[in-house]
Short mmCIF file of C-alpha atoms and ligand atoms in Angstrom, two decimals:
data_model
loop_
_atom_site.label_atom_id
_atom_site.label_comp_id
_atom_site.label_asym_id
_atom_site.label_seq_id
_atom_site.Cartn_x
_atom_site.Cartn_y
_atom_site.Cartn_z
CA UNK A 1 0.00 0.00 0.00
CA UNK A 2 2.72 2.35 0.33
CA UNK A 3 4.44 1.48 -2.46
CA UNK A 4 1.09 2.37 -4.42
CA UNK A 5 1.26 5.94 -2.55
CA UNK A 6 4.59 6.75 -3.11
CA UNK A 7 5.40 5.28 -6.52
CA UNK A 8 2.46 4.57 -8.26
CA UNK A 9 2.09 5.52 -11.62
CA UNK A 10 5.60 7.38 -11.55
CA UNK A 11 7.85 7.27 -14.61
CA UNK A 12 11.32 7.33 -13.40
CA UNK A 13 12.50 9.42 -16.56
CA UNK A 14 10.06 12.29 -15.54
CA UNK A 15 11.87 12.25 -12.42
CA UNK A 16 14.73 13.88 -14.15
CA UNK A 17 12.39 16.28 -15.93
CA UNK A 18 10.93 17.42 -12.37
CA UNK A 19 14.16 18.23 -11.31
CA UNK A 20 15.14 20.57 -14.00
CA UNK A 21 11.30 22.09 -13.81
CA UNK A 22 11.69 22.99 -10.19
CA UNK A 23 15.38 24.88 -10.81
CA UNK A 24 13.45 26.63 -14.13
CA UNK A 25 10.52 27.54 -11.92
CA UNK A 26 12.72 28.63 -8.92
CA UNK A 27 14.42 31.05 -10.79
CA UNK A 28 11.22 32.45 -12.82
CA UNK A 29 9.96 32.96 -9.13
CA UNK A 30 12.91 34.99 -7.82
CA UNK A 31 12.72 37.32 -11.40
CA UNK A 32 9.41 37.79 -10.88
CA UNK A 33 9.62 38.52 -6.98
CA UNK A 34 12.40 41.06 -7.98
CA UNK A 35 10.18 42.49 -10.51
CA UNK A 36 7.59 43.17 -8.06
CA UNK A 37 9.63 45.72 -6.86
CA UNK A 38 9.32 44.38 -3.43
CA UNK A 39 11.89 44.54 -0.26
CA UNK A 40 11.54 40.98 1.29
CA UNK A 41 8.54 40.22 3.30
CA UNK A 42 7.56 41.09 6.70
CA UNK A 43 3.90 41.36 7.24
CA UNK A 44 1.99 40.98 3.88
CA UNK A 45 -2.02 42.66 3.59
CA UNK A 46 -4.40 40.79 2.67
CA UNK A 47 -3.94 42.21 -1.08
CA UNK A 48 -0.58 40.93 -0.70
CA UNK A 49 -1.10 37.61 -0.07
CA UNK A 50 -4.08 37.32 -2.72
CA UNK A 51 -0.80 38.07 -5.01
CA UNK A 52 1.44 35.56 -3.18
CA UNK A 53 -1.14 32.95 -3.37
CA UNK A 54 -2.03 33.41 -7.43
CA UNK A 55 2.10 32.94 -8.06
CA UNK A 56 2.29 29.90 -5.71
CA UNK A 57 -0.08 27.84 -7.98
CA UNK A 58 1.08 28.89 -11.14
CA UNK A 59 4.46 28.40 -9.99
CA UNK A 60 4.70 25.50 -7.97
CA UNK A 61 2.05 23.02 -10.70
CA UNK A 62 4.33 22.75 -13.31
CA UNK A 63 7.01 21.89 -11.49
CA UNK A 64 6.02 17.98 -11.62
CA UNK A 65 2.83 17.94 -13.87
CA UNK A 66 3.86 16.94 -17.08
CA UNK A 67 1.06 18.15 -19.05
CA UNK A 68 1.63 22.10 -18.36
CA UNK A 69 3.85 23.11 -20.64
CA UNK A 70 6.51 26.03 -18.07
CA UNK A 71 5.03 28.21 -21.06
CA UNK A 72 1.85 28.24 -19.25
CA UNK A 73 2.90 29.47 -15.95
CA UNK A 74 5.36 32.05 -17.20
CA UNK A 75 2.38 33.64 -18.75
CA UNK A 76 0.04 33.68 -15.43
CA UNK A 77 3.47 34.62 -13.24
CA UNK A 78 3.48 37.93 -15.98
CA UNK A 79 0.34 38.40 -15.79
CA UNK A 80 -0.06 38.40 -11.67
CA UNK A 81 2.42 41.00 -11.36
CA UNK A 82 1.61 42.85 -13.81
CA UNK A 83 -2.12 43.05 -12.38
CA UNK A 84 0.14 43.72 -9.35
CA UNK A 85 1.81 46.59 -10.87
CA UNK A 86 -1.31 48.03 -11.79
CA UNK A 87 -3.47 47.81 -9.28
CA UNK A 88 -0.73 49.58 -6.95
CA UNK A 89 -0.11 51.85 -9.44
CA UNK A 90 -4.44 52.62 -8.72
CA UNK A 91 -4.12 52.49 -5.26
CA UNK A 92 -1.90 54.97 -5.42
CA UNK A 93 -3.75 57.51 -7.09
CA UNK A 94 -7.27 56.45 -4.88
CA UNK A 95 -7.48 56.87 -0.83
CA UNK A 96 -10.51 54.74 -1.27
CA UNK A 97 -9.30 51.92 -3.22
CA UNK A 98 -6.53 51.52 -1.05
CA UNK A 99 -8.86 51.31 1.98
CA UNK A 100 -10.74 48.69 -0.05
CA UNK A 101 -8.43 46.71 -0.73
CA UNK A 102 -5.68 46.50 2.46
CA UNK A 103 -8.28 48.31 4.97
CA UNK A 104 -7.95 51.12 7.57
CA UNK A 105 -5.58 51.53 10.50
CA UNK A 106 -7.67 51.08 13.32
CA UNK A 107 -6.72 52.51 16.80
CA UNK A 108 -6.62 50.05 19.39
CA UNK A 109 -5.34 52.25 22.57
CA UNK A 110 -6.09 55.41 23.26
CA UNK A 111 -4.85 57.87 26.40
CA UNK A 112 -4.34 54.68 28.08
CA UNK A 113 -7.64 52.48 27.46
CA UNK A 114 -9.03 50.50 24.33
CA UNK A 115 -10.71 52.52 22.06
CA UNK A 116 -14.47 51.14 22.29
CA UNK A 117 -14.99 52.30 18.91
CA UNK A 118 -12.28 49.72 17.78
CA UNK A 119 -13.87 47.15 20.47
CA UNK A 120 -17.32 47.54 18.61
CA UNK A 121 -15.67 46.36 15.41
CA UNK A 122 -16.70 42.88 14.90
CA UNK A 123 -13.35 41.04 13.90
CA UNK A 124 -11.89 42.79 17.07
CA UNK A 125 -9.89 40.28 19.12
CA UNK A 126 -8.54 41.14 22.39
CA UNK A 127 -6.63 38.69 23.43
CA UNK A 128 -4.47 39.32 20.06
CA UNK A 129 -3.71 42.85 21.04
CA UNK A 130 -2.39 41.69 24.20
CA UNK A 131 0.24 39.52 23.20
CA UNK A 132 1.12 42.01 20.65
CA UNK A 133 1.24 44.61 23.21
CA UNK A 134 2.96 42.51 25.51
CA UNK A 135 5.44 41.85 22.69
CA UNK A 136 6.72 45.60 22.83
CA UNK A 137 7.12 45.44 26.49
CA UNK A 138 3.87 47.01 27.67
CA UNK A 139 3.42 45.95 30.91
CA UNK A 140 -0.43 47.63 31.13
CA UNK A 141 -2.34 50.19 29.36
CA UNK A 142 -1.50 53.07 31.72
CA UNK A 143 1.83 52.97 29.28
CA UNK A 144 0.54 53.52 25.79
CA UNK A 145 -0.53 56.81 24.45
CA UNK A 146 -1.82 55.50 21.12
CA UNK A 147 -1.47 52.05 19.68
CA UNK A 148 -2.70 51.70 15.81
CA UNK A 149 -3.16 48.53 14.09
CA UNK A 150 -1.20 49.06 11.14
CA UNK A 151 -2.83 47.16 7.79
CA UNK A 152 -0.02 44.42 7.56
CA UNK A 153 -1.53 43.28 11.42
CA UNK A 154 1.61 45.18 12.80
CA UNK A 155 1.26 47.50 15.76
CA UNK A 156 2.66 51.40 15.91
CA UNK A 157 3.08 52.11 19.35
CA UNK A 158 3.53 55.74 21.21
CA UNK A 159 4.22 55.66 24.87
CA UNK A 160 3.84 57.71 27.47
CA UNK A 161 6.86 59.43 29.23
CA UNK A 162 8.09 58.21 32.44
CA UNK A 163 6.11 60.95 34.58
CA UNK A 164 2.89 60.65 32.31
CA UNK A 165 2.18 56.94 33.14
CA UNK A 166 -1.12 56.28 34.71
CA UNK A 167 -2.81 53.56 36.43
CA UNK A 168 -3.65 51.05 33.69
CA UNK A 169 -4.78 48.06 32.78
CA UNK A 170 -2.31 45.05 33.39
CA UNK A 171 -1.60 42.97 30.32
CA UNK A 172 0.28 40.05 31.95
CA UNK A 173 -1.72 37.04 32.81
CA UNK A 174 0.24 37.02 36.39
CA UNK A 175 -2.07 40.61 37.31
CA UNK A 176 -4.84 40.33 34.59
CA UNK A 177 -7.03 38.54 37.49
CA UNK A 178 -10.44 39.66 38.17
CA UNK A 179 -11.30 40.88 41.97
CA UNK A 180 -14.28 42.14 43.80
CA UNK A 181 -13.69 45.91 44.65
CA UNK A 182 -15.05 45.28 47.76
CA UNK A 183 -12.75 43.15 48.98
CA UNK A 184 -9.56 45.36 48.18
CA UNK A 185 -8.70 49.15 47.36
CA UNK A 186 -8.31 50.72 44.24
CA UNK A 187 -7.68 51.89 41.64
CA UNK A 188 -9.17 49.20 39.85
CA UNK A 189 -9.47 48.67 35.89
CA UNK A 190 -12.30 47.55 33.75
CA UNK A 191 -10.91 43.90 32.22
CA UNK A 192 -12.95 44.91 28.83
CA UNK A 193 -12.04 48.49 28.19
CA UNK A 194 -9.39 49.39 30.69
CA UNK A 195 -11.49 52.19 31.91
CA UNK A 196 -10.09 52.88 35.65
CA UNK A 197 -11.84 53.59 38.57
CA UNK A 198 -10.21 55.17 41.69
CA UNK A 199 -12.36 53.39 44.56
CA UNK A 200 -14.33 50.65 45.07
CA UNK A 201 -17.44 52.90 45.06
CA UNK A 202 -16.48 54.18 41.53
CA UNK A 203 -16.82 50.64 40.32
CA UNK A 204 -20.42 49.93 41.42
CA UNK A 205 -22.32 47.80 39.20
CA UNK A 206 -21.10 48.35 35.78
CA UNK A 207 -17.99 49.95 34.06
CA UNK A 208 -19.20 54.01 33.33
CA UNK A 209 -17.26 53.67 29.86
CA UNK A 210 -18.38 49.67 28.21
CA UNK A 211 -21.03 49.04 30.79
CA UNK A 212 -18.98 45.43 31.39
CA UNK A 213 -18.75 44.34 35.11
CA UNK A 214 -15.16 42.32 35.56
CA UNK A 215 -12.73 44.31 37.19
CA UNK A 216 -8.86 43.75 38.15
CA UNK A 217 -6.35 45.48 40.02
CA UNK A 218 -4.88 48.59 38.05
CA UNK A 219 -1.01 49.14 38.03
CA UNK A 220 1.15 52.09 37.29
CA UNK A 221 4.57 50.64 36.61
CA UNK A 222 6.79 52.29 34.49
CA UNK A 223 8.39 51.00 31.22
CA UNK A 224 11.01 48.88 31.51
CA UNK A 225 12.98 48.37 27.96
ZN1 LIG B 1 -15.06 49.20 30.53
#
């Protein structure tokens, strides 16, 4: 039965054939990566990876499918980037087709809480703005002036200075725990919107700013880089 997987069908002189396909496509891919005009690849938007996507097929089929002709693929390769050229080239000259196509930044902290406008957002996931937070060393909101969500899913981060730090909402699992105010003193932070609230009175019911009702203990550390 494995033998069937692995070598049915097979014709060992194609073999050789596949080998000098994959070098020919290999290097059409790295002439037509170079003609994309493009640096290397960090984060990709989403536009970006439609393009990455449409040259993987066309690229990587031919390699050991001896009915496309390499012909074939060097055509749709072209073709992708020159669509690609293009439709930069648009983007370029349109505000509005770029926002259709990669999206907005969207501001995730503001003056040290989430922006609820970003919260209200439906593809808005918390828990992935802490760990990216947390990945640029911010111990709690209290830290962060204004942290955008850049279209590539990287995060732009301003801080506050040393003396400007406020009481904020920790990101750390270790002091993201959620108490009852009445049991402890304040300030305390709202665990949805990082809203703070000096006392335990201030925290009555529901959170003034998200109307959520989990609260944790708010911390004003400062930065450590
Ligand atoms: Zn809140």
């Amino acid at each position: 039965m494995f033998e069937k997987l692995l070598l049915d069908g097979a014709q060992l002189d194609f073999l050789v054939e596949i080998f000098a396909r994959t070098i020919l496509m290999f290097l059409l891919i790295l002439i037509v990566l170079r003609l994309s005009g493009r640096r290397g690849v960090r984060q990709l938007t989403l536009f970006e990876v439609a393009i990455i996507l449409g040259l993987g097929s066309a690229a990587g089929d031919p390699m050991f499918q001896e009915e496309i002709p390499v012909i074939y693929s060097v055509v749709v390769l072209f073709s992708v980037i020159v669509l690609y050229k293009f439709i930069t080239w648009a983007a370029s000259k349109s505000d509005k087709l770029t926002h259709l196509l990669e999206g907005k930044a969207m501001i995730i902290v503001e003056e040290g809480m989430f922006s609820i406008e970003g919260n209200r957002n439906a593809d808005f996931s918390q828990n992935e703005f802490f760990s990216e937070l947390r990945n640029q060393s911010v111990e709690h909101l209290g830290q962060v002036r204004l942290a955008l969500l850049e279209v590539d899913g990287s995060m732009s981060l301003l801080r506050y200075e040393d003396q400007e730090i406020r009481y904020g909402l920790p990101l750390f699992p270790n002091a993201y725990k959620k108490v009852q105010p009445e049991e402890g003193s304040g300030p305390f932070a709202c665990m949805f919107c990082g809203n703070i609230a000096q006392t335990a009175k201030d925290t009555q019911g529901h959170c003034k700013r998200c109307g959520k009702e989990e609260w944790t203990k708010a911390i004003n550390t400062k930065y450590v880089g």
